[in-house]
Amino acid sequence: MWFVIWAEDAPNSLAARRATRPAHLERLKQLQADGRLLVAGPCPAIASSDPGEAGFTGSMVVAEFDSLAAAQAWADADPYIAAGVYHQVTVKPYIKALP
């Protein structure tokens, strides 16, 4: 089943986000290689594809997992959590209706 992972950034976490991004992306690339990634990306703090020092407010991932527990475990192991980038992460089942 698909699951949406909604993560909110901690205040002043841009430097940690930048430093940890390669490890974060590696995990997403593995989901993609396994054919389990629908979409993933950050939410900029301003309406710009390059928010610069304004940074980000969080991220969203929609990926396929065997269970809610598996999706939660994957989310909990994100390098952004260990680095203090994310201060809150919500995982919910997701049904892709369109397109």
JSON list of C-alpha atoms in Angstrom, two decimals:
[
{"chain": "A", "resi": 1, "resn": "MET", "atom": "CA", "xyz": [0.00, 0.00, 0.00]},
{"chain": "A", "resi": 2, "resn": "TRP", "atom": "CA", "xyz": [1.02, 3.62, -0.51]},
{"chain": "A", "resi": 3, "resn": "PHE", "atom": "CA", "xyz": [1.85, 5.75, 2.52]},
{"chain": "A", "resi": 4, "resn": "VAL", "atom": "CA", "xyz": [2.37, 9.48, 2.80]},
{"chain": "A", "resi": 5, "resn": "ILE", "atom": "CA", "xyz": [5.17, 10.66, 5.05]},
{"chain": "A", "resi": 6, "resn": "TRP", "atom": "CA", "xyz": [4.72, 14.30, 6.03]},
{"chain": "A", "resi": 7, "resn": "ALA", "atom": "CA", "xyz": [7.69, 15.78, 7.88]},
{"chain": "A", "resi": 8, "resn": "GLU", "atom": "CA", "xyz": [7.96, 19.24, 9.40]},
{"chain": "A", "resi": 9, "resn": "ASP", "atom": "CA", "xyz": [11.33, 20.94, 9.77]},
{"chain": "A", "resi": 10, "resn": "ALA", "atom": "CA", "xyz": [12.59, 22.23, 13.09]},
{"chain": "A", "resi": 11, "resn": "PRO", "atom": "CA", "xyz": [13.30, 25.96, 13.30]},
{"chain": "A", "resi": 12, "resn": "ASN", "atom": "CA", "xyz": [16.77, 26.97, 12.12]},
{"chain": "A", "resi": 13, "resn": "SER", "atom": "CA", "xyz": [17.53, 23.55, 10.64]},
{"chain": "A", "resi": 14, "resn": "LEU", "atom": "CA", "xyz": [18.67, 24.63, 7.17]},
{"chain": "A", "resi": 15, "resn": "ALA", "atom": "CA", "xyz": [22.39, 24.00, 7.81]},
{"chain": "A", "resi": 16, "resn": "ALA", "atom": "CA", "xyz": [21.66, 20.50, 9.14]},
{"chain": "A", "resi": 17, "resn": "ARG", "atom": "CA", "xyz": [19.36, 19.84, 6.17]},
{"chain": "A", "resi": 18, "resn": "ARG", "atom": "CA", "xyz": [22.08, 20.82, 3.71]},
{"chain": "A", "resi": 19, "resn": "ALA", "atom": "CA", "xyz": [24.71, 18.72, 5.47]},
{"chain": "A", "resi": 20, "resn": "THR", "atom": "CA", "xyz": [22.51, 15.63, 5.70]},
{"chain": "A", "resi": 21, "resn": "ARG", "atom": "CA", "xyz": [20.85, 15.85, 2.27]},
{"chain": "A", "resi": 22, "resn": "PRO", "atom": "CA", "xyz": [23.12, 13.30, 0.50]},
{"chain": "A", "resi": 23, "resn": "ALA", "atom": "CA", "xyz": [22.28, 10.56, 3.03]},
{"chain": "A", "resi": 24, "resn": "HIS", "atom": "CA", "xyz": [18.58, 11.49, 2.91]},
{"chain": "A", "resi": 25, "resn": "LEU", "atom": "CA", "xyz": [18.54, 11.30, -0.90]},
{"chain": "A", "resi": 26, "resn": "GLU", "atom": "CA", "xyz": [20.31, 7.93, -0.97]},
{"chain": "A", "resi": 27, "resn": "ARG", "atom": "CA", "xyz": [17.40, 6.34, 0.90]},
{"chain": "A", "resi": 28, "resn": "LEU", "atom": "CA", "xyz": [14.91, 7.89, -1.51]},
{"chain": "A", "resi": 29, "resn": "LYS", "atom": "CA", "xyz": [16.94, 6.73, -4.51]},
{"chain": "A", "resi": 30, "resn": "GLN", "atom": "CA", "xyz": [16.80, 3.19, -3.13]},
{"chain": "A", "resi": 31, "resn": "LEU", "atom": "CA", "xyz": [13.00, 3.37, -2.89]},
{"chain": "A", "resi": 32, "resn": "GLN", "atom": "CA", "xyz": [12.96, 4.65, -6.48]},
{"chain": "A", "resi": 33, "resn": "ALA", "atom": "CA", "xyz": [15.25, 1.86, -7.68]},
{"chain": "A", "resi": 34, "resn": "ASP", "atom": "CA", "xyz": [12.92, -0.65, -6.00]},
{"chain": "A", "resi": 35, "resn": "GLY", "atom": "CA", "xyz": [9.93, 0.87, -7.84]},
{"chain": "A", "resi": 36, "resn": "ARG", "atom": "CA", "xyz": [8.33, 1.93, -4.54]},
{"chain": "A", "resi": 37, "resn": "LEU", "atom": "CA", "xyz": [8.54, 5.75, -4.77]},
{"chain": "A", "resi": 38, "resn": "LEU", "atom": "CA", "xyz": [5.60, 7.71, -6.14]},
{"chain": "A", "resi": 39, "resn": "VAL", "atom": "CA", "xyz": [6.81, 11.22, -5.31]},
{"chain": "A", "resi": 40, "resn": "ALA", "atom": "CA", "xyz": [9.13, 12.98, -2.88]},
{"chain": "A", "resi": 41, "resn": "GLY", "atom": "CA", "xyz": [10.30, 16.51, -2.30]},
{"chain": "A", "resi": 42, "resn": "PRO", "atom": "CA", "xyz": [10.78, 19.43, 0.05]},
{"chain": "A", "resi": 43, "resn": "CYS", "atom": "CA", "xyz": [8.37, 22.26, 0.84]},
{"chain": "A", "resi": 44, "resn": "PRO", "atom": "CA", "xyz": [10.12, 25.62, 0.39]},
{"chain": "A", "resi": 45, "resn": "ALA", "atom": "CA", "xyz": [9.45, 28.33, 2.95]},
{"chain": "A", "resi": 46, "resn": "ILE", "atom": "CA", "xyz": [8.72, 30.78, 0.12]},
{"chain": "A", "resi": 47, "resn": "ALA", "atom": "CA", "xyz": [7.13, 30.34, -3.29]},
{"chain": "A", "resi": 48, "resn": "SER", "atom": "CA", "xyz": [10.38, 29.64, -5.12]},
{"chain": "A", "resi": 49, "resn": "SER", "atom": "CA", "xyz": [12.09, 26.55, -6.54]},
{"chain": "A", "resi": 50, "resn": "ASP", "atom": "CA", "xyz": [15.29, 27.89, -4.92]},
{"chain": "A", "resi": 51, "resn": "PRO", "atom": "CA", "xyz": [14.33, 29.42, -1.57]},
{"chain": "A", "resi": 52, "resn": "GLY", "atom": "CA", "xyz": [17.94, 30.14, -0.62]},
{"chain": "A", "resi": 53, "resn": "GLU", "atom": "CA", "xyz": [18.35, 31.14, 3.01]},
{"chain": "A", "resi": 54, "resn": "ALA", "atom": "CA", "xyz": [14.56, 31.12, 3.52]},
{"chain": "A", "resi": 55, "resn": "GLY", "atom": "CA", "xyz": [14.96, 27.36, 3.58]},
{"chain": "A", "resi": 56, "resn": "PHE", "atom": "CA", "xyz": [12.25, 24.76, 3.88]},
{"chain": "A", "resi": 57, "resn": "THR", "atom": "CA", "xyz": [9.31, 24.00, 6.13]},
{"chain": "A", "resi": 58, "resn": "GLY", "atom": "CA", "xyz": [9.35, 20.24, 5.64]},
{"chain": "A", "resi": 59, "resn": "SER", "atom": "CA", "xyz": [9.13, 17.40, 3.16]},
{"chain": "A", "resi": 60, "resn": "MET", "atom": "CA", "xyz": [6.65, 14.94, 1.72]},
{"chain": "A", "resi": 61, "resn": "VAL", "atom": "CA", "xyz": [7.23, 11.38, 0.53]},
{"chain": "A", "resi": 62, "resn": "VAL", "atom": "CA", "xyz": [4.66, 9.00, -0.96]},
{"chain": "A", "resi": 63, "resn": "ALA", "atom": "CA", "xyz": [6.03, 5.48, -1.15]},
{"chain": "A", "resi": 64, "resn": "GLU", "atom": "CA", "xyz": [4.91, 1.88, -1.05]},
{"chain": "A", "resi": 65, "resn": "PHE", "atom": "CA", "xyz": [5.42, -0.22, 2.08]},
{"chain": "A", "resi": 66, "resn": "ASP", "atom": "CA", "xyz": [4.04, -3.55, 3.30]},
{"chain": "A", "resi": 67, "resn": "SER", "atom": "CA", "xyz": [2.45, -1.98, 6.37]},
{"chain": "A", "resi": 68, "resn": "LEU", "atom": "CA", "xyz": [2.02, 1.18, 8.40]},
{"chain": "A", "resi": 69, "resn": "ALA", "atom": "CA", "xyz": [4.61, -0.17, 10.82]},
{"chain": "A", "resi": 70, "resn": "ALA", "atom": "CA", "xyz": [7.13, -0.63, 7.99]},
{"chain": "A", "resi": 71, "resn": "ALA", "atom": "CA", "xyz": [6.46, 2.88, 6.68]},
{"chain": "A", "resi": 72, "resn": "GLN", "atom": "CA", "xyz": [6.84, 4.34, 10.18]},
{"chain": "A", "resi": 73, "resn": "ALA", "atom": "CA", "xyz": [10.08, 2.44, 10.76]},
{"chain": "A", "resi": 74, "resn": "TRP", "atom": "CA", "xyz": [11.48, 3.71, 7.45]},
{"chain": "A", "resi": 75, "resn": "ALA", "atom": "CA", "xyz": [10.48, 7.29, 8.31]},
{"chain": "A", "resi": 76, "resn": "ASP", "atom": "CA", "xyz": [11.93, 7.01, 11.82]},
{"chain": "A", "resi": 77, "resn": "ALA", "atom": "CA", "xyz": [15.31, 5.99, 10.37]},
{"chain": "A", "resi": 78, "resn": "ASP", "atom": "CA", "xyz": [15.61, 9.06, 8.13]},
{"chain": "A", "resi": 79, "resn": "PRO", "atom": "CA", "xyz": [18.96, 10.84, 8.55]},
{"chain": "A", "resi": 80, "resn": "TYR", "atom": "CA", "xyz": [17.08, 14.14, 8.81]},
{"chain": "A", "resi": 81, "resn": "ILE", "atom": "CA", "xyz": [15.60, 12.95, 12.13]},
{"chain": "A", "resi": 82, "resn": "ALA", "atom": "CA", "xyz": [19.00, 12.03, 13.56]},
{"chain": "A", "resi": 83, "resn": "ALA", "atom": "CA", "xyz": [20.38, 15.41, 12.42]},
{"chain": "A", "resi": 84, "resn": "GLY", "atom": "CA", "xyz": [17.52, 17.35, 14.03]},
{"chain": "A", "resi": 85, "resn": "VAL", "atom": "CA", "xyz": [16.09, 18.61, 10.73]},
{"chain": "A", "resi": 86, "resn": "TYR", "atom": "CA", "xyz": [12.64, 17.12, 11.31]},
{"chain": "A", "resi": 87, "resn": "HIS", "atom": "CA", "xyz": [10.83, 17.84, 14.54]},
{"chain": "A", "resi": 88, "resn": "GLN", "atom": "CA", "xyz": [7.57, 16.09, 13.63]},
{"chain": "A", "resi": 89, "resn": "VAL", "atom": "CA", "xyz": [6.82, 13.26, 11.21]},
{"chain": "A", "resi": 90, "resn": "THR", "atom": "CA", "xyz": [3.38, 11.90, 10.39]},
{"chain": "A", "resi": 91, "resn": "VAL", "atom": "CA", "xyz": [2.83, 8.67, 8.45]},
{"chain": "A", "resi": 92, "resn": "LYS", "atom": "CA", "xyz": [-0.59, 7.78, 7.02]},
{"chain": "A", "resi": 93, "resn": "PRO", "atom": "CA", "xyz": [-2.00, 5.31, 4.50]},
{"chain": "A", "resi": 94, "resn": "TYR", "atom": "CA", "xyz": [-2.59, 6.92, 1.10]},
{"chain": "A", "resi": 95, "resn": "ILE", "atom": "CA", "xyz": [-4.76, 5.98, -1.85]},
{"chain": "A", "resi": 96, "resn": "LYS", "atom": "CA", "xyz": [-3.71, 7.38, -5.23]},
{"chain": "A", "resi": 97, "resn": "ALA", "atom": "CA", "xyz": [-6.94, 8.36, -6.94]},
{"chain": "A", "resi": 98, "resn": "LEU", "atom": "CA", "xyz": [-5.71, 10.61, -9.79]},
{"chain": "A", "resi": 99, "resn": "PRO", "atom": "CA", "xyz": [-4.19, 10.80, -12.30]}
]
